[in-house]
Coordinates of N, CA and C in Angstrom, one line a residue:
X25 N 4.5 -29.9 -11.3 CA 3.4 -29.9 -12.3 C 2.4 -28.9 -11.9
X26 N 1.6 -28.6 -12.9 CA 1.0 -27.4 -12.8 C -0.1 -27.8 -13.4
X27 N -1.7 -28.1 -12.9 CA -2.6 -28.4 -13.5 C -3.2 -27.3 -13.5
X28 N -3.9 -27.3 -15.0 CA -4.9 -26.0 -15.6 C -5.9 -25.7 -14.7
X29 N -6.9 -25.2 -14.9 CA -8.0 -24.7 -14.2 C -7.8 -24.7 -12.8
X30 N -6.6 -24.2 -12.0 CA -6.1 -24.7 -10.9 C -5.7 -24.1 -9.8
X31 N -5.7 -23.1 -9.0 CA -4.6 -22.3 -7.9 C -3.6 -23.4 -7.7
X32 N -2.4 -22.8 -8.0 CA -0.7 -23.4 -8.0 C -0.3 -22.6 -7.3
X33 N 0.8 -23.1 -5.7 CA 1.3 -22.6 -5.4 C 2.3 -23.3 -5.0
X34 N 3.9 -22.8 -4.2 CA 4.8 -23.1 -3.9 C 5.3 -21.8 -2.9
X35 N 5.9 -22.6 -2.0 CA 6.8 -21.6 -1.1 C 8.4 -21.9 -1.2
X36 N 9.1 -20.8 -1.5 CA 10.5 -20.8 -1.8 C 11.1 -20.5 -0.4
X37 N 11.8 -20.8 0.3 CA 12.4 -20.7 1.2 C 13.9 -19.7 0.8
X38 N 14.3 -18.8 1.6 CA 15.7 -18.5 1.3 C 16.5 -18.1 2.6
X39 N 17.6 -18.5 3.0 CA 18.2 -18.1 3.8 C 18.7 -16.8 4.6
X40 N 18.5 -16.3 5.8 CA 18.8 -15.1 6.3 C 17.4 -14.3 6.0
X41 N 17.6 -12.4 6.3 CA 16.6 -11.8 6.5 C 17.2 -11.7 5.2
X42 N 15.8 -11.6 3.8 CA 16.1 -10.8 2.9 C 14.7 -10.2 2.2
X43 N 14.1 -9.9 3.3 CA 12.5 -9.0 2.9 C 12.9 -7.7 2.3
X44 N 13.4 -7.2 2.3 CA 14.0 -6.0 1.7 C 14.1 -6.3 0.2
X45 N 14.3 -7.6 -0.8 CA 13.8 -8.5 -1.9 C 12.7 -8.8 -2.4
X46 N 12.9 -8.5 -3.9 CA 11.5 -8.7 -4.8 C 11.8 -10.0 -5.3
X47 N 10.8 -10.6 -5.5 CA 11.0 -12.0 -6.9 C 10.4 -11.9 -8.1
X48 N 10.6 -12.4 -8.9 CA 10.4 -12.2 -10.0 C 10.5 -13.7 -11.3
X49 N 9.4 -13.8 -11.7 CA 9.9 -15.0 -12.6 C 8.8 -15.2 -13.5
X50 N 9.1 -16.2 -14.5 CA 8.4 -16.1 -15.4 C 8.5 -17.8 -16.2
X51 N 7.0 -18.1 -16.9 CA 7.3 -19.7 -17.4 C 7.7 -19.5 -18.6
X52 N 8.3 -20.1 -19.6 CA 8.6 -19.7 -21.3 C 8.6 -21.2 -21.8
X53 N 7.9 -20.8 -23.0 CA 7.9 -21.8 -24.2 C 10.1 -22.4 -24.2
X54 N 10.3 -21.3 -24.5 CA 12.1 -21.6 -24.3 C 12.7 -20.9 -23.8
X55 N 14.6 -20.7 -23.7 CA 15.3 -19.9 -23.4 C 14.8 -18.5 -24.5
X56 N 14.5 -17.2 -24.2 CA 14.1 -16.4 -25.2 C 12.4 -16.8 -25.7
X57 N 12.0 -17.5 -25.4 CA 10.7 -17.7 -26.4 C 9.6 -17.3 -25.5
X58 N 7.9 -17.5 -26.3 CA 7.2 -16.9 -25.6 C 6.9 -17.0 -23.8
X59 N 6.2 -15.6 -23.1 CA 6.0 -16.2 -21.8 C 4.6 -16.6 -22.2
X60 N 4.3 -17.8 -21.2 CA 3.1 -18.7 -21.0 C 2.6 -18.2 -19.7
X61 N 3.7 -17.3 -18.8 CA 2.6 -17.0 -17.4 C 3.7 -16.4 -16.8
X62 N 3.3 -15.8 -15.8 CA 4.3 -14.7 -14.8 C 3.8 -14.9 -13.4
X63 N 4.7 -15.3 -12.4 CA 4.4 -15.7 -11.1 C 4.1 -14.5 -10.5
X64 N 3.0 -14.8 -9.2 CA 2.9 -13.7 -8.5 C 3.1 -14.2 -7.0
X65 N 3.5 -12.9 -6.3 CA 4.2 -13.4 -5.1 C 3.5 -12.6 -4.0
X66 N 3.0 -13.1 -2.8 CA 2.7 -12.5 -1.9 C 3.5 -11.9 -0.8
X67 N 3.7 -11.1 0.3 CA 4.7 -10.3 0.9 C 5.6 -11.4 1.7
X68 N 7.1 -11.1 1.6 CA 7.8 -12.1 2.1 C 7.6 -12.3 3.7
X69 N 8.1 -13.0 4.4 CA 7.8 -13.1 5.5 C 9.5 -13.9 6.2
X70 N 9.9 -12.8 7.3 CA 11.3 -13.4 7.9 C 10.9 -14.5 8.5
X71 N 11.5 -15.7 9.1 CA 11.0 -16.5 10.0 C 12.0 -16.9 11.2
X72 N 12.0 -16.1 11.8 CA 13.3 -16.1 12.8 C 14.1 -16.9 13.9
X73 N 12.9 -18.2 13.9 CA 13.6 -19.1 14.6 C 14.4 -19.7 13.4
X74 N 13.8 -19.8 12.3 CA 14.4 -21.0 11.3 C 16.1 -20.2 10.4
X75 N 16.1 -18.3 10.5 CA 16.4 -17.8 9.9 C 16.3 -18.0 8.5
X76 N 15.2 -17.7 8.3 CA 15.1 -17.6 6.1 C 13.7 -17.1 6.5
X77 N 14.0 -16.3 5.0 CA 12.7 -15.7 4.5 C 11.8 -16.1 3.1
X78 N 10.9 -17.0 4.1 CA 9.5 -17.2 3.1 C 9.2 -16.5 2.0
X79 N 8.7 -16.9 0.6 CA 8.0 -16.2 -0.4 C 7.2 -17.1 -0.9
X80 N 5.9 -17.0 -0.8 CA 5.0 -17.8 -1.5 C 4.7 -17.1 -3.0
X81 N 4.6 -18.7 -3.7 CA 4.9 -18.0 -5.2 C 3.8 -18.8 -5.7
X82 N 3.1 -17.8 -6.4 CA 1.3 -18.4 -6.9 C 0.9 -18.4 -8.2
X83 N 0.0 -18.9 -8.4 CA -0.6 -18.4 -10.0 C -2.2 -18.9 -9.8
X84 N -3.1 -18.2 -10.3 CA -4.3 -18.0 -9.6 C -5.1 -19.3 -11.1
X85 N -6.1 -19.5 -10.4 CA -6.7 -20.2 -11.7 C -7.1 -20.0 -12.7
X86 N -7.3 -18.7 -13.2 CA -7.6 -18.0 -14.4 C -6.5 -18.2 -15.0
X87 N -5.1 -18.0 -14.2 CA -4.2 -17.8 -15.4 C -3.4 -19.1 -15.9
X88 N -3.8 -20.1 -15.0 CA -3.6 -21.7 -15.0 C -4.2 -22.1 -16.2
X89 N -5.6 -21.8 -16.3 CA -6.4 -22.2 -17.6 C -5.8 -21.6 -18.9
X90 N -5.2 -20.3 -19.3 CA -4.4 -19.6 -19.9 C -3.1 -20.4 -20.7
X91 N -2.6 -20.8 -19.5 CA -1.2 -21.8 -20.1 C -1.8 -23.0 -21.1
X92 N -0.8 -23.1 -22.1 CA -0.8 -24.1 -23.3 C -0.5 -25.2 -22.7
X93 N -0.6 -26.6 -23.1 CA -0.2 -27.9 -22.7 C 0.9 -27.9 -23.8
X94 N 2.4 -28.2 -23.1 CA 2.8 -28.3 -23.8 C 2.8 -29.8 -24.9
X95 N 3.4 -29.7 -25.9 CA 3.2 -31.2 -27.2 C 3.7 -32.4 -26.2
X96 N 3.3 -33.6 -26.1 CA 4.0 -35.0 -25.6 C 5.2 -35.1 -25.4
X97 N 5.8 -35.1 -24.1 CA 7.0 -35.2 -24.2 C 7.9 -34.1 -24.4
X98 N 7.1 -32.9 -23.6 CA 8.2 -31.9 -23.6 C 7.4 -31.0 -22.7
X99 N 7.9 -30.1 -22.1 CA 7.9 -29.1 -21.4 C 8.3 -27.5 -21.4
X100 N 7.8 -26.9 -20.3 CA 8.1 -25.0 -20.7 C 9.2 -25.2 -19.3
X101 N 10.1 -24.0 -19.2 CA 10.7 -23.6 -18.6 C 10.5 -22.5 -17.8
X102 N 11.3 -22.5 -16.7 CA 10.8 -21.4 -15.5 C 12.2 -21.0 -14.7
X103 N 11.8 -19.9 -14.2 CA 13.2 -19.6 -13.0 C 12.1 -18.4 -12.3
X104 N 13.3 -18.4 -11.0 CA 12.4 -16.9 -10.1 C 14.5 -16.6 -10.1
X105 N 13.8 -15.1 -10.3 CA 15.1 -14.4 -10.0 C 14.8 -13.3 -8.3
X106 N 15.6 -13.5 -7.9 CA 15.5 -12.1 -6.8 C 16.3 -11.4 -6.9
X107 N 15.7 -9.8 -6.6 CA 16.4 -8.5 -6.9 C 16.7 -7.9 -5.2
X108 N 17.6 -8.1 -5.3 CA 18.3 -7.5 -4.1 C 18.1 -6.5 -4.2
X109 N 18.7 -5.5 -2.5 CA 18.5 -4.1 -2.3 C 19.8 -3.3 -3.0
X110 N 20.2 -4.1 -3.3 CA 22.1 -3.7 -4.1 C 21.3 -3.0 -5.7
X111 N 19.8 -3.7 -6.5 CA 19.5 -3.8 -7.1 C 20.3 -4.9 -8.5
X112 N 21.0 -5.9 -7.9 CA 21.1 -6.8 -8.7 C 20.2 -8.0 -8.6
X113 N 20.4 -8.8 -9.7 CA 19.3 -9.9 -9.6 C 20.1 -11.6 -9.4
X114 N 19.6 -11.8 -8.6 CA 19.9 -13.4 -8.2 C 19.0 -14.3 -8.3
X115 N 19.6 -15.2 -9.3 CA 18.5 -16.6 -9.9 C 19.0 -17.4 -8.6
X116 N 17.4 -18.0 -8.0 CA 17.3 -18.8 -6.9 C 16.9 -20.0 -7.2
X117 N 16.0 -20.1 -8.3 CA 15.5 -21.6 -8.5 C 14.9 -21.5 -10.1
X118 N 15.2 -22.5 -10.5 CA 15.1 -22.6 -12.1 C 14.4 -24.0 -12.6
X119 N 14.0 -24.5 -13.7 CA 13.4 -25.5 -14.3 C 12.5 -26.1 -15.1
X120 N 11.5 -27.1 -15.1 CA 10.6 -27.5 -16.0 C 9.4 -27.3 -15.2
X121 N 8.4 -27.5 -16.3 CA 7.1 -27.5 -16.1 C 6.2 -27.9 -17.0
X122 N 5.5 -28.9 -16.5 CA 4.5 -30.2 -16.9 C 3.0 -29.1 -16.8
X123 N 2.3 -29.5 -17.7 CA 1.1 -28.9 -17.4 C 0.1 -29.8 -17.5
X124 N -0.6 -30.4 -16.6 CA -2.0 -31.5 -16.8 C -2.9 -30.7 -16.9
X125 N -3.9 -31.2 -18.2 CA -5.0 -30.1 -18.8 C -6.2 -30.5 -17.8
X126 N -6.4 -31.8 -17.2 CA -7.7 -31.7 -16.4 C -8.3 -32.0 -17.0
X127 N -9.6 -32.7 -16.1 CA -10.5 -33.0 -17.2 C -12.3 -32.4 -16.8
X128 N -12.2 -31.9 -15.8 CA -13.2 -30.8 -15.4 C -12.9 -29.3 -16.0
X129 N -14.3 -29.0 -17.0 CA -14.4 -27.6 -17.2 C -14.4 -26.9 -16.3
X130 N -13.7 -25.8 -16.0 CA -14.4 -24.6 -14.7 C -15.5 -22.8 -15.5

C-alpha cells in the first residue's frame, strides 16, 4: 500500500552480484494504460556475506500526492524490470497497488 502525501519505500533484494543492473518500473492505471508514477532507485549495493544485491526502490512524497485513488475495490498495477549488462530486461517483481488518500493535508 502506498499512502499519498507520503515517502514510500521498499528494498528489492536479488541474488548474486548484479550492480552492473538498472531497474526500472512503473505503476499503471492497466496493462497498457495510463502511468500514475515511475519508481526511483537509489545506487545498488552488493552485500557479500548475504550474496545479493540490494536496490532500494522509492517515490518521494510529492509524487505520492500526484497518484489517483484508485475507485473502491480496485487497484493500479506495477512491475520493476532489470536491465542487464547483456542489455536485456528481466521482470523481477510485479503487482497491485492500494493507494490510502490520508487524511492530513501536507
Amino acid at each position: 500500500m502506498i499512502e499519498a502525501n507520503s515517502f514510500w519505500s521498499i528494498d528489492v533484494l536479488h541474488p548474486g552480484n548484479v550492480i552492473g543492473s538498472r531497474l526500472r518500473g512503473e505503476i499503471r492505471k492497466s496493462h497498457g494504460g495510463d502511468v500514475v508514477a515511475t519508481f526511483r532507485f537509489d545506487t545498488p549495493i552488493y552485500e557479500e556475506t548475504a550474496d545479493q544485491t540490494r536496490f532500494r526502490v522509492y517515490l518521494r512524497s510529492a509524487e505520492t500526492e500526484k497518484i489517483p485513488v484508485p475507485p473502491t475495490g480496485q487497484s493500479w498495477i506495477y512491475d520493476l524490470l532489470m536491465l542487464l549488462p547483456t542489455g536485456d530486461y528481466k521482470r523481477i517483481l510485479k503487482g497491485t497497488v492500494f493507494v490510502d488518500p490520508g487524511v492530513t493535508d501536507v
